[in-house]
Short mmCIF file of C-alpha atoms in Angstrom, two decimals:
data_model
loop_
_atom_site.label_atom_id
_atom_site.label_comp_id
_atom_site.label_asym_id
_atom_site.label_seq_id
_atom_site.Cartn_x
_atom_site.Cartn_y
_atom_site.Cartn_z
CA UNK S 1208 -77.45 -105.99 -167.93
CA UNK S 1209 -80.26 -104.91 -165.36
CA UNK S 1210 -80.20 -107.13 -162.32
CA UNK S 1211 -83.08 -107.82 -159.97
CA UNK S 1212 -81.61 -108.51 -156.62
CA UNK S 1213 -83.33 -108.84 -153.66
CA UNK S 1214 -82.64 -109.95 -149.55
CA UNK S 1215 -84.27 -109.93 -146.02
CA UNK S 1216 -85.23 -106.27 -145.09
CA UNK S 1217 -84.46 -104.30 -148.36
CA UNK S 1218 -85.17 -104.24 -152.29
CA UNK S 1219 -83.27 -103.60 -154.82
CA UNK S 1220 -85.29 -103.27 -157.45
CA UNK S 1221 -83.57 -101.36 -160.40
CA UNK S 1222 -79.52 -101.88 -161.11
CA UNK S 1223 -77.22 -100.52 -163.61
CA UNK S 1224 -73.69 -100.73 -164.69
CA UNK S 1225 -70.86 -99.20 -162.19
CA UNK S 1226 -69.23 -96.18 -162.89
CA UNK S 1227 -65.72 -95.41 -161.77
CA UNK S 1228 -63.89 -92.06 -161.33
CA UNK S 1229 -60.47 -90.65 -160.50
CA UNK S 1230 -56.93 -90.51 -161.77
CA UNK S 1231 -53.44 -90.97 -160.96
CA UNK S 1232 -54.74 -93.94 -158.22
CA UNK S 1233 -57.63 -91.59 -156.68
CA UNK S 1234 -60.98 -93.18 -157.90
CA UNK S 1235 -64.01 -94.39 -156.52
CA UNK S 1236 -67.15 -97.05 -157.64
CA UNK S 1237 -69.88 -97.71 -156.75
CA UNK S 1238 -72.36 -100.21 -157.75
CA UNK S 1239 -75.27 -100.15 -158.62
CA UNK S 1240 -75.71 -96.54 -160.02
CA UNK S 1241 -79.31 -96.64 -159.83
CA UNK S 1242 -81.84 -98.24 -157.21
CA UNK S 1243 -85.19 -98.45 -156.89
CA UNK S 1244 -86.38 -99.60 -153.44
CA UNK S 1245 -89.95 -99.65 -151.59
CA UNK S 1246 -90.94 -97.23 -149.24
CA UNK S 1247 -90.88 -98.29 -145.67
CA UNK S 1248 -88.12 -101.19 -146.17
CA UNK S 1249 -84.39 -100.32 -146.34
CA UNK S 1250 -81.49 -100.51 -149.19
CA UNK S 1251 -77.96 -100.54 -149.38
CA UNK S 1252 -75.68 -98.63 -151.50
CA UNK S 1253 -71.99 -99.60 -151.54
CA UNK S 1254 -68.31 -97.80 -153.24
CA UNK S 1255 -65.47 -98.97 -152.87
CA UNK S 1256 -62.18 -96.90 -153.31
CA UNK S 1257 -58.88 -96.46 -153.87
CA UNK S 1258 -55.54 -94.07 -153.35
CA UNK S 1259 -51.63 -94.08 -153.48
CA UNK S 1260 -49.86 -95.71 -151.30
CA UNK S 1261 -47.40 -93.23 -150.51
CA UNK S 1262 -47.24 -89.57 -151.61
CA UNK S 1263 -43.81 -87.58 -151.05
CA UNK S 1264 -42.54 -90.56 -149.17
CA UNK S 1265 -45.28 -90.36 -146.83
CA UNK S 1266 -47.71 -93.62 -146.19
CA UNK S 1267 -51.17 -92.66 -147.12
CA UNK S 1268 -54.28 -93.24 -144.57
CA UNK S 1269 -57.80 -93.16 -144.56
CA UNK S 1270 -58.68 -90.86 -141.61
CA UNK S 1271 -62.02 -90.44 -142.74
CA UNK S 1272 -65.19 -92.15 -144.76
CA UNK S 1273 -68.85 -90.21 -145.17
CA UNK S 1274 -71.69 -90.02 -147.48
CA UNK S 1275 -73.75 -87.39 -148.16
CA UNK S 1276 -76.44 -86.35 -150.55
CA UNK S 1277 -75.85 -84.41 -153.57
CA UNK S 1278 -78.36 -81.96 -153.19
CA UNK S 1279 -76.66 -80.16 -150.51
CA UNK S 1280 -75.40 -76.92 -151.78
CA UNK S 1281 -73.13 -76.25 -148.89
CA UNK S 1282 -70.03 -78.10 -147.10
CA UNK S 1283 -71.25 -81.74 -147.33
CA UNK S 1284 -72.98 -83.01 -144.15
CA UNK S 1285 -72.51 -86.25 -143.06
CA UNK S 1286 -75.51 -88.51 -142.95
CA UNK S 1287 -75.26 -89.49 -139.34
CA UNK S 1288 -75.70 -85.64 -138.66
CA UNK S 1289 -78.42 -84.84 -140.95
CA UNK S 1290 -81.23 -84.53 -138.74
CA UNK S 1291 -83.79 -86.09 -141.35
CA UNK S 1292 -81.53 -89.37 -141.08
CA UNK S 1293 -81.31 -89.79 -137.17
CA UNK S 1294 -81.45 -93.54 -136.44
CA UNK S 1295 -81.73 -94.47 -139.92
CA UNK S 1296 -78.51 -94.61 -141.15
CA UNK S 1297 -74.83 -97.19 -140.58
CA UNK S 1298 -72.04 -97.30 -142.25
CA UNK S 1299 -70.26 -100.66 -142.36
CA UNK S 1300 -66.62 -99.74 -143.68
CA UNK S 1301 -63.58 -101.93 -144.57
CA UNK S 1302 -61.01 -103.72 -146.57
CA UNK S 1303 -61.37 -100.32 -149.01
CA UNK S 1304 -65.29 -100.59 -149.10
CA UNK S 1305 -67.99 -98.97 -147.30
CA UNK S 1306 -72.13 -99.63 -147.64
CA UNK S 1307 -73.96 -96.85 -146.32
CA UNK S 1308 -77.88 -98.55 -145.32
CA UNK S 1309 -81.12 -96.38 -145.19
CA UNK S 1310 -83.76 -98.24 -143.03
CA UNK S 1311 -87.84 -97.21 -143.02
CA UNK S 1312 -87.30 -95.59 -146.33
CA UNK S 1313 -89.11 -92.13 -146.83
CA UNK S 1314 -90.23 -90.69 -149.91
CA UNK S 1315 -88.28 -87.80 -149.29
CA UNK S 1316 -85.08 -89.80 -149.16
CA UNK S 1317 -85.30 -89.98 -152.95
CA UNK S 1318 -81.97 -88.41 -153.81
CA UNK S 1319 -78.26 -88.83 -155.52
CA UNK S 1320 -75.94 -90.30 -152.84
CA UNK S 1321 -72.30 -89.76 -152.95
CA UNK S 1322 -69.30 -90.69 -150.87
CA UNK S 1323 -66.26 -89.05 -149.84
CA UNK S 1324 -62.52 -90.23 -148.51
CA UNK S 1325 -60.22 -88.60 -146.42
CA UNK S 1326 -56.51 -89.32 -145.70
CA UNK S 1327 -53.68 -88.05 -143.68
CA UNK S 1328 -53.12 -85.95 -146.94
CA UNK S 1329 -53.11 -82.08 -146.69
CA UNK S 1330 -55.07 -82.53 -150.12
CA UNK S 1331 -55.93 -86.27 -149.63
CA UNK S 1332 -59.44 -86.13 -150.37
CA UNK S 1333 -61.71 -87.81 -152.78
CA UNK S 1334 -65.59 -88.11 -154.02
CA UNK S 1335 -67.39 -90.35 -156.03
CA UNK S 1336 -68.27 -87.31 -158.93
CA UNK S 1337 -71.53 -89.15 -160.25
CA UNK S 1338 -73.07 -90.69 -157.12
CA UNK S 1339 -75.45 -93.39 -156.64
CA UNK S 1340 -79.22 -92.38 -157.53
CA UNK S 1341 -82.22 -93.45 -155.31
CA UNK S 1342 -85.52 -93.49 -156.22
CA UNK S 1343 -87.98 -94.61 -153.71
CA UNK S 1344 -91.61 -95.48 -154.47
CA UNK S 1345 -94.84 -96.19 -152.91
CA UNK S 1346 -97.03 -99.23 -153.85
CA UNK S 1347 -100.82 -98.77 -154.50
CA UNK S 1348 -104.06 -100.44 -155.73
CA UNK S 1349 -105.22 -98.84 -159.18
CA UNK S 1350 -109.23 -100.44 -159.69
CA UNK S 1351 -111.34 -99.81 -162.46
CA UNK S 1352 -115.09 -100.87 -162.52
CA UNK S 1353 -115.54 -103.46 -165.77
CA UNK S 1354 -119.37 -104.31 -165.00
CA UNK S 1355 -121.89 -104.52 -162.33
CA UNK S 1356 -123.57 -107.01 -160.94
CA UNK S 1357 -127.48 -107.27 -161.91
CA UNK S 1358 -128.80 -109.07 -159.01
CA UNK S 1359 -126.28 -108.66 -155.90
CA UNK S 1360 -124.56 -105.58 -154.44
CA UNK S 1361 -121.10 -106.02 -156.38
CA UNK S 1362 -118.91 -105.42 -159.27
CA UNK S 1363 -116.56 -106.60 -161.75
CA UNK S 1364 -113.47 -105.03 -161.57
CA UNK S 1365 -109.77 -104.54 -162.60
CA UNK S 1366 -107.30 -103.86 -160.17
CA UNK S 1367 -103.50 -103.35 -160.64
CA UNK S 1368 -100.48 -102.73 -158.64
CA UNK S 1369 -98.38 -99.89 -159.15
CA UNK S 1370 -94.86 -98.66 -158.33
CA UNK S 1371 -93.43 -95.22 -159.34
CA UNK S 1372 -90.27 -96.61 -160.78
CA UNK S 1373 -90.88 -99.74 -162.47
CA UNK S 1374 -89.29 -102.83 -161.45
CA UNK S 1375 -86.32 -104.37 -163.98
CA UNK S 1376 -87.01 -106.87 -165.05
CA UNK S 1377 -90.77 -107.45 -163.58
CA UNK S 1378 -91.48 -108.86 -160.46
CA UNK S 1379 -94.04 -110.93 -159.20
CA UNK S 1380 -96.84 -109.42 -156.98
CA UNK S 1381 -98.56 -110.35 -153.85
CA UNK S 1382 -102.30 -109.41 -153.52
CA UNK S 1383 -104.52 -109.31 -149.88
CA UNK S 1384 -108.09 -109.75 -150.54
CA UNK S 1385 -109.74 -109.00 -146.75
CA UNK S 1386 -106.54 -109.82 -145.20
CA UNK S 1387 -105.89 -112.66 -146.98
CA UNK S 1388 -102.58 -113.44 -148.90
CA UNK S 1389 -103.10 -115.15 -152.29
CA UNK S 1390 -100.86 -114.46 -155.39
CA UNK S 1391 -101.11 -113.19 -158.83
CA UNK S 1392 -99.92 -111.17 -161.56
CA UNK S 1393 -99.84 -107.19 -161.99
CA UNK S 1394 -103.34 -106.76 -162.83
CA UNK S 1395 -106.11 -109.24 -162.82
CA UNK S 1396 -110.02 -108.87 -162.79
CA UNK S 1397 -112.36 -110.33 -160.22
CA UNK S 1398 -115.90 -109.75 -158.72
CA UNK S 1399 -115.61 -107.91 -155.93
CA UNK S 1400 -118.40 -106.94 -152.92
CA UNK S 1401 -119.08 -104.02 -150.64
CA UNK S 1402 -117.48 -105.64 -148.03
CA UNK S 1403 -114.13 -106.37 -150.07
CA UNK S 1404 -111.26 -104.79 -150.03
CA UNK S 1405 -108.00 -105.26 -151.59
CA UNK S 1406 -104.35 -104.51 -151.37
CA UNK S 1407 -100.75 -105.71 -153.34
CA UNK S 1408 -97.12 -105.92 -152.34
CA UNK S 1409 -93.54 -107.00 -154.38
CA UNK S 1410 -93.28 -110.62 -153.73
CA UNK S 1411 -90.05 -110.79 -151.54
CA UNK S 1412 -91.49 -107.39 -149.61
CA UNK S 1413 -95.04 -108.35 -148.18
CA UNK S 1414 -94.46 -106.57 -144.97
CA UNK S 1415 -95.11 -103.30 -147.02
CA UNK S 1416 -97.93 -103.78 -148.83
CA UNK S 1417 -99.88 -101.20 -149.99
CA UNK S 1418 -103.26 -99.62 -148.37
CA UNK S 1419 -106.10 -101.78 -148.44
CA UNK S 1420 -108.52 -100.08 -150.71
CA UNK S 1421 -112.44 -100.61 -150.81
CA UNK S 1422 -113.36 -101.77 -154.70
CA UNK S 1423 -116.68 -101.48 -154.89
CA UNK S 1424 -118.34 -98.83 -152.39
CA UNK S 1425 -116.66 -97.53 -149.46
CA UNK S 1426 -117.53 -99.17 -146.51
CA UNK S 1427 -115.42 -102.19 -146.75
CA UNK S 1428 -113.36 -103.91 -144.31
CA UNK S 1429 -109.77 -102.75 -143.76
CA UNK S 1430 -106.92 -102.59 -141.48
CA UNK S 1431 -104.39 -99.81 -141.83
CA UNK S 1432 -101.24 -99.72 -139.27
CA UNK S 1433 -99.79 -96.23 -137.86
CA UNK S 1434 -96.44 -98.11 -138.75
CA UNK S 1435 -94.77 -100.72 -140.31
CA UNK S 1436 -91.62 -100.58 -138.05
CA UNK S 1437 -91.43 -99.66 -134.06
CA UNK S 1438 -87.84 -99.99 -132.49
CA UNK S 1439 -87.90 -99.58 -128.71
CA UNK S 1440 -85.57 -100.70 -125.91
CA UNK S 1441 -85.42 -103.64 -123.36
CA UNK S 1442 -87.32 -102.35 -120.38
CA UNK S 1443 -89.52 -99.71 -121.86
CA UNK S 1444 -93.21 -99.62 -123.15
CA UNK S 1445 -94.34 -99.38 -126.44
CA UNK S 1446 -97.48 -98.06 -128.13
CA UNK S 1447 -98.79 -100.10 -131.38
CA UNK S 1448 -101.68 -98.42 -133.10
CA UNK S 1449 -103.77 -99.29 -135.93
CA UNK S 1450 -107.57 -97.51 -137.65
CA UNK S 1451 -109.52 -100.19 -138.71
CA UNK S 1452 -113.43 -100.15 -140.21
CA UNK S 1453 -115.82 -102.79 -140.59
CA UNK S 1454 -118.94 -103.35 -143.55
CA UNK S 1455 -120.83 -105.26 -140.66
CA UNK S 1456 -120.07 -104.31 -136.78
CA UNK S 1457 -117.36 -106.54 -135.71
CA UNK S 1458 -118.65 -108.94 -132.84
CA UNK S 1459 -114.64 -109.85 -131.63
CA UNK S 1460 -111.75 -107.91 -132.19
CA UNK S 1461 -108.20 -108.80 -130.88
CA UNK S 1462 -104.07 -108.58 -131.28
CA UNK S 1463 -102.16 -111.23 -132.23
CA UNK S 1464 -98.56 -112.14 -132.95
CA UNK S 1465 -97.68 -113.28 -136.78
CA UNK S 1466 -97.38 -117.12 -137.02
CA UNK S 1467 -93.76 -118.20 -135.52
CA UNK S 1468 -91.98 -121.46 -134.66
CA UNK S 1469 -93.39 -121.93 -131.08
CA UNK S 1470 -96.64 -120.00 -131.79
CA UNK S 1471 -98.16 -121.58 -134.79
CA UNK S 1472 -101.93 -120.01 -134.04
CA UNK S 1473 -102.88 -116.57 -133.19
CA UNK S 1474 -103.77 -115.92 -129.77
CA UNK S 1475 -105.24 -112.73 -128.70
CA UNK S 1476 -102.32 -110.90 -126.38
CA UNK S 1477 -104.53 -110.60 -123.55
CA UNK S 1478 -105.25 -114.52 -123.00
CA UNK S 1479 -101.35 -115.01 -123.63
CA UNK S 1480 -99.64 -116.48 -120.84
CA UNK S 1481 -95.66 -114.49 -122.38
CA UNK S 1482 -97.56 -111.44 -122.00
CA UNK S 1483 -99.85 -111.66 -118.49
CA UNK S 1484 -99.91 -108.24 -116.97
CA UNK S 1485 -98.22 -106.87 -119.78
CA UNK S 1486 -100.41 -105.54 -122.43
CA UNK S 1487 -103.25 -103.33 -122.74
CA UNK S 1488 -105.66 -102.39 -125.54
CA UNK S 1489 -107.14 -99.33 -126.04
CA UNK S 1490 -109.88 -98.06 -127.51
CA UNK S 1491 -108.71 -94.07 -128.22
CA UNK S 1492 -111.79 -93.47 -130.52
CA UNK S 1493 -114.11 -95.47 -132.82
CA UNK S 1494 -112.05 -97.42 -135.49
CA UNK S 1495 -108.73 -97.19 -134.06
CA UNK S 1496 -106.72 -99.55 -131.91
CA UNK S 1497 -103.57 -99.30 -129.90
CA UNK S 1498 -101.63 -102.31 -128.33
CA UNK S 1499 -99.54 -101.42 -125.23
CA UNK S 1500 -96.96 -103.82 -124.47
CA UNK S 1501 -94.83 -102.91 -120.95
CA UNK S 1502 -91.83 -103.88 -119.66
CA UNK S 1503 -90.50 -105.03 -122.96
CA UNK S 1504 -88.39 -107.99 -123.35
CA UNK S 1505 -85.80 -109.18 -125.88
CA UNK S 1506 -88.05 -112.10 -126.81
CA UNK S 1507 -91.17 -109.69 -127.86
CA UNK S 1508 -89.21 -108.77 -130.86
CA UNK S 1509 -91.99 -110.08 -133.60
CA UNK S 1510 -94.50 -108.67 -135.86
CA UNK S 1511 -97.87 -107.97 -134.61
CA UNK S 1512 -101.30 -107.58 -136.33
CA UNK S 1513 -104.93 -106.75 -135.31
CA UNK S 1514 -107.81 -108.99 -136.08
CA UNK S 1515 -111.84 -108.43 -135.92
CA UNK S 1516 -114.98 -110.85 -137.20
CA UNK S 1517 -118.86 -109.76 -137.90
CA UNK S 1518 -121.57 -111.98 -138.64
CA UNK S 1519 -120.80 -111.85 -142.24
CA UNK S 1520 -116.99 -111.12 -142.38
CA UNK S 1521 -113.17 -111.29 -141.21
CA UNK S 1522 -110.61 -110.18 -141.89
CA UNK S 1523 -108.15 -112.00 -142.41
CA UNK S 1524 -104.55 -113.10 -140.46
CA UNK S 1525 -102.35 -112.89 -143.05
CA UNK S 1526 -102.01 -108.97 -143.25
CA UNK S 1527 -98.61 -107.58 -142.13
CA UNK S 1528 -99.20 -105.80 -139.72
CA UNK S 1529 -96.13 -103.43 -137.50
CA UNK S 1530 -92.55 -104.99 -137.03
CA UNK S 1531 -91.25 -104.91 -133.77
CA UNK S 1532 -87.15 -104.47 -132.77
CA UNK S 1533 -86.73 -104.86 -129.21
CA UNK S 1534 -82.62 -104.18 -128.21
CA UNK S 1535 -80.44 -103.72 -125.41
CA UNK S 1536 -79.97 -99.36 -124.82
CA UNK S 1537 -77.23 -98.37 -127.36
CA UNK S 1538 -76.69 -94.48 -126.88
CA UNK S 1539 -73.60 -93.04 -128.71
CA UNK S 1540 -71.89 -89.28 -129.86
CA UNK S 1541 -70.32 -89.65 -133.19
CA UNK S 1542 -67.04 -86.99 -133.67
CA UNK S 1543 -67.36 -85.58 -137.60
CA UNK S 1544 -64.32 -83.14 -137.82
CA UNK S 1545 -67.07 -81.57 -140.56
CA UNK S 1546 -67.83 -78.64 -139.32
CA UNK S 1547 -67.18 -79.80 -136.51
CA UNK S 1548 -70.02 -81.70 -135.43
CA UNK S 1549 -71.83 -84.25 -132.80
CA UNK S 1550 -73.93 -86.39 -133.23
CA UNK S 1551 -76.13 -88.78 -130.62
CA UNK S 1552 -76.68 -91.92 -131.90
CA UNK S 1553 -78.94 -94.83 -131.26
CA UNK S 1554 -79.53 -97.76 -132.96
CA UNK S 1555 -83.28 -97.57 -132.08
CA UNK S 1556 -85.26 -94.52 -132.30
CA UNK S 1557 -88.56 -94.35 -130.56
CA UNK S 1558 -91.82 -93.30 -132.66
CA UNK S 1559 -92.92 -89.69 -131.50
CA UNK S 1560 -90.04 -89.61 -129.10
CA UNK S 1561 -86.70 -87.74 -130.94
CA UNK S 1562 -85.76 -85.86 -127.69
CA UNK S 1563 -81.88 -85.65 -126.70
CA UNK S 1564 -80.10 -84.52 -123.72
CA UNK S 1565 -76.61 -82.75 -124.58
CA UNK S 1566 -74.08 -82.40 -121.58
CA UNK S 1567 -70.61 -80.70 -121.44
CA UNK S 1568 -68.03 -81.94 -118.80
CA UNK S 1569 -71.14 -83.42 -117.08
CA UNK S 1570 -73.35 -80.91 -117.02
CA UNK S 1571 -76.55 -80.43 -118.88
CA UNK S 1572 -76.70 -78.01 -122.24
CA UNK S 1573 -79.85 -76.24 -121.42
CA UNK S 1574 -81.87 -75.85 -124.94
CA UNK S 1575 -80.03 -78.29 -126.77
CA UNK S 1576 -82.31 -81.29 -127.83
CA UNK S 1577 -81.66 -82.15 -131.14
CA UNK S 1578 -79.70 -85.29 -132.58
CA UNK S 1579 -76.75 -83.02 -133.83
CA UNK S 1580 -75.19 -80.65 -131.76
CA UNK S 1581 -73.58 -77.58 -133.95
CA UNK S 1582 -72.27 -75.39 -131.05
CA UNK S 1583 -68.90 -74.54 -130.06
CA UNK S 1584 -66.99 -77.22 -129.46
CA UNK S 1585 -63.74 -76.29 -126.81
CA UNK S 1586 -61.01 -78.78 -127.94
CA UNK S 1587 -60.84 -79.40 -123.78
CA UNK S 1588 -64.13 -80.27 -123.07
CA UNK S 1589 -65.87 -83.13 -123.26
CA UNK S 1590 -69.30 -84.39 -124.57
CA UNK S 1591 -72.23 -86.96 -123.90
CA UNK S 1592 -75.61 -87.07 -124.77
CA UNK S 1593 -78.92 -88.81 -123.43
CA UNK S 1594 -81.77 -90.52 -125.26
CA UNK S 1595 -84.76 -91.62 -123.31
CA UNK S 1596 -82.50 -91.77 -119.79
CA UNK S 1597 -79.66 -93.73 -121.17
CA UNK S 1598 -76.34 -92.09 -121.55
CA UNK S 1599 -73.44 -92.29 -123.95
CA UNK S 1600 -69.95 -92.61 -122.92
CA UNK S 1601 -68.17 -88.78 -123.25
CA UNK S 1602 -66.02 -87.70 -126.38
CA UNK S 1603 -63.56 -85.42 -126.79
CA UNK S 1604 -60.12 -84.50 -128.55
CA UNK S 1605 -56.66 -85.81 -127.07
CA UNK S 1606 -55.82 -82.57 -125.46
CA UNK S 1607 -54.14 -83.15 -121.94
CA UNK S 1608 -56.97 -81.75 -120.07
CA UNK S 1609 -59.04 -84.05 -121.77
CA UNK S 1610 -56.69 -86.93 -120.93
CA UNK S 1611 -56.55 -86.16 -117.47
CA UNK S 1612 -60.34 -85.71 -117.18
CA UNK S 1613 -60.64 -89.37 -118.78
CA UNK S 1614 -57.80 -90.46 -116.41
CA UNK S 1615 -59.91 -89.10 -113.75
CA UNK S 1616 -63.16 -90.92 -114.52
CA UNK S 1617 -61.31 -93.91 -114.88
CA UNK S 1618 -59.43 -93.94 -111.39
CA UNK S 1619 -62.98 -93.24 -109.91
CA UNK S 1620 -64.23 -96.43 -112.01
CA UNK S 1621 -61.45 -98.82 -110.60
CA UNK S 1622 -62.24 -97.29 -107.15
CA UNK S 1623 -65.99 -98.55 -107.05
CA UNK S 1624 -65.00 -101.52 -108.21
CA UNK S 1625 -62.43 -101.97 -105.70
CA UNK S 1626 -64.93 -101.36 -102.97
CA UNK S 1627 -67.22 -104.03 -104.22
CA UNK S 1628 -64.80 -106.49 -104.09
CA UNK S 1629 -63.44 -105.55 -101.20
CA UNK S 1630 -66.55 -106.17 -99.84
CA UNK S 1631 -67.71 -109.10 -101.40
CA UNK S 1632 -64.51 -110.71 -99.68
CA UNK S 1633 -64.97 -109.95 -96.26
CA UNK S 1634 -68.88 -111.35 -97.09
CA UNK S 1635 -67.41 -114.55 -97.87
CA UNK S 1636 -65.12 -114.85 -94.72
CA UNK S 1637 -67.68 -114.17 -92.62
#
């Protein structure tokens, strides 16, 4: 009954039949109860529920919808306030449903995930008992010297691809000899050069291929990338880094954008006429490169990869190389009445960058810069954080301080926009 069921941006590589639990109308299910997804992309894990209708003549609500992991021995902690999830986790809830999605899976996000219901109930809770089991797993190269060559500096060899939870039922593979994409099965055996290395990916997933690996010796050429996804917002820089090494000393070297619609060739960034005054590559140290792309723009959203040639080599274009997302700033504090707790929130995280700025009633909270805040939260104050200079709107609870202070902020609002206008008018009379 094992399904293999895969889509744009996440695996599912390993389903199993749906479990349900509760009584007397409480229950929840979720489905699949087992998932096996590759590191880097991102999977989705959905339960849907239900509850009475009415209890003591009261209409039941859902105030409340969370996941958490099982492994927590304590008071369950939402995933949007786990620190280890920050930007990595949405919830897309509805119609009695919710999918929690994981994006730039970690190894350590291997785990038993379980959801949880609240209503309007004073005992109008419910959880998912068994939970929803993820397993996430690495791909590698596994190569085994068959022979050697009697008269030129090579090898026959065996190489295989590798998951740590196997695929149900079996996938097909991708392999990159040098860079470049051909197919195959799990294992196959080939002759294979000092120069040659080789890497595999699930079909469906070939932006997360494994690391290239050198076969026979180990000076080969290969091209490993710092990442596989960058998020960064409209406006800012971003850094893109790569360590490369060459059998022969490369001769040109260059960054390219992946093949697209209106850019069928590769063009090295700093000829490109989108990107004039834009980019910069640097040279930090020998074998490693880092694109610089400033002043980013929506339309630079794209994959980009790193190229070099020798006398005797290249490798090749077809290598993934990093991912990416360029969005419009998106700053926000999430209110979980766990604990309670606050959470800033952006859809876009930037790499080597997790700094926040915590404020109450305007002013800044001195010491405070992680994604969840866990002080004392005054029912009458309010709350906003800051990620890289942007700023969320402020939360708090419907006390009538706290409407007044909104009422406030909002007067001043329709003020300023009264005065421009006001004055906008007397430009056009003029």
């Amino acid at each position: 009954m094992s399904v293999t069921a895969a889509a744009s941006g996440f695996v599912v590589l390993l389903l199993t039949v749906t479990v349900v639990q509760g009584a007397d109308g409480w229950r929840v299910r979720c489905t699949p109860t087992q998932i096996c997804a590759v590191k880097g992309s991102k999977v989705q894990i959905r339960c849907s529920y239900w509850h009475p209708s009415r209890i003591d003549g009261l209409d039941v609500a859902v105030e409340q919808t969370y996941w958490f992991t099982k492994g927590q021995d304590s008071e369950p902690v939402d995933l949007r306030a786990a620190s280890e999830y920050t930007g990595r986790v949405q919830y897309h809830c509805g119609n009695k449903a919710c999918t929690l999605t994981i994006t730039d899976l970690r190894d350590s996000d291997s785990d038993v995930y379980q959801f949880r219901f609240i209503t309007n109930q004073p005992t109008g809770r419910f959880t998912g008992s068994t939970g929803v089991s993820l397993s996430v797993t690495g791909v590698q190269v596994i190569s085994t010297e068959l022979s050697d060559c009697r008269r030129e500096d090579c090898s026959r060899s065996r190489v295989e691809c590798q998951t740590s939870c196997p695929p149900t039922p079996s996938p097909s593979y991708i392999w990159y000899k040098n860079g470049q994409k051909t197919t195959g099965e799990k294992s196959y055996s080939a002759y294979f050069y000092s120069k040659d290395s080789i890497s595999c990916a699930v079909r469906g997933h070939e932006d997360f291929p494994s690391a290239p690996v050198c076969v026979h010796g180990n000076s080969c050429d290969r091209v490993n990338y710092i990442d596989r996804n960058i998020c960064a917002f409209k406006g800012s820089s971003v850094d893109i880094s790569c360590s490369y090494s060459s059998h022969y000393d490369p001769i040109t070297k260059f960054w390219f954008v992946a093949e697209q619609l209106y850019r069928p060739r590769a063009v090295d960034l700093l000829k490109d006429p989108e990107f004039t005054h834009r980019v910069q590559v640097l040279e930090p140290e020998r074998g490693r490169s880092t694109l610089r792309i400033m002043n980013l723009r929506l339309s630079d959203s794209a994959q980009y990869r790193f190229t070099f040639k020798s006398q005797r080599s290249e490798w090749k274009r077809s290598f993934p190389g990093t991912t990416l997302t360029v969005t419009d700033p998106d700053v926000q504090v999430i209110w979980s009445p766990i604990g309670p707790t606050l959470t800033c929130h952006s859809s876009c995280l930037l790499s080597g960058r997790p700094s926040f700025v915590w404020y109450k009633n305007g002013t800044e909270i001195h010491g405070e810069t992680s994604p969840t805040f866990r002080g004392f939260l005054h029912p009458e104050n309010s709350y906003s954080c800051a990620y890289e200079l942007h700023h969320s709107s402020p939360v708090c609870e419907l006390t009538p301080k706290c409407l007044v202070w909104k009422l406030e902020r909002l007067s001043l609002v329709i003020f300023y926009i009264l005065i421009i206008v006001k004055k906008k008018s007397k430009f056009k009379c003029m």
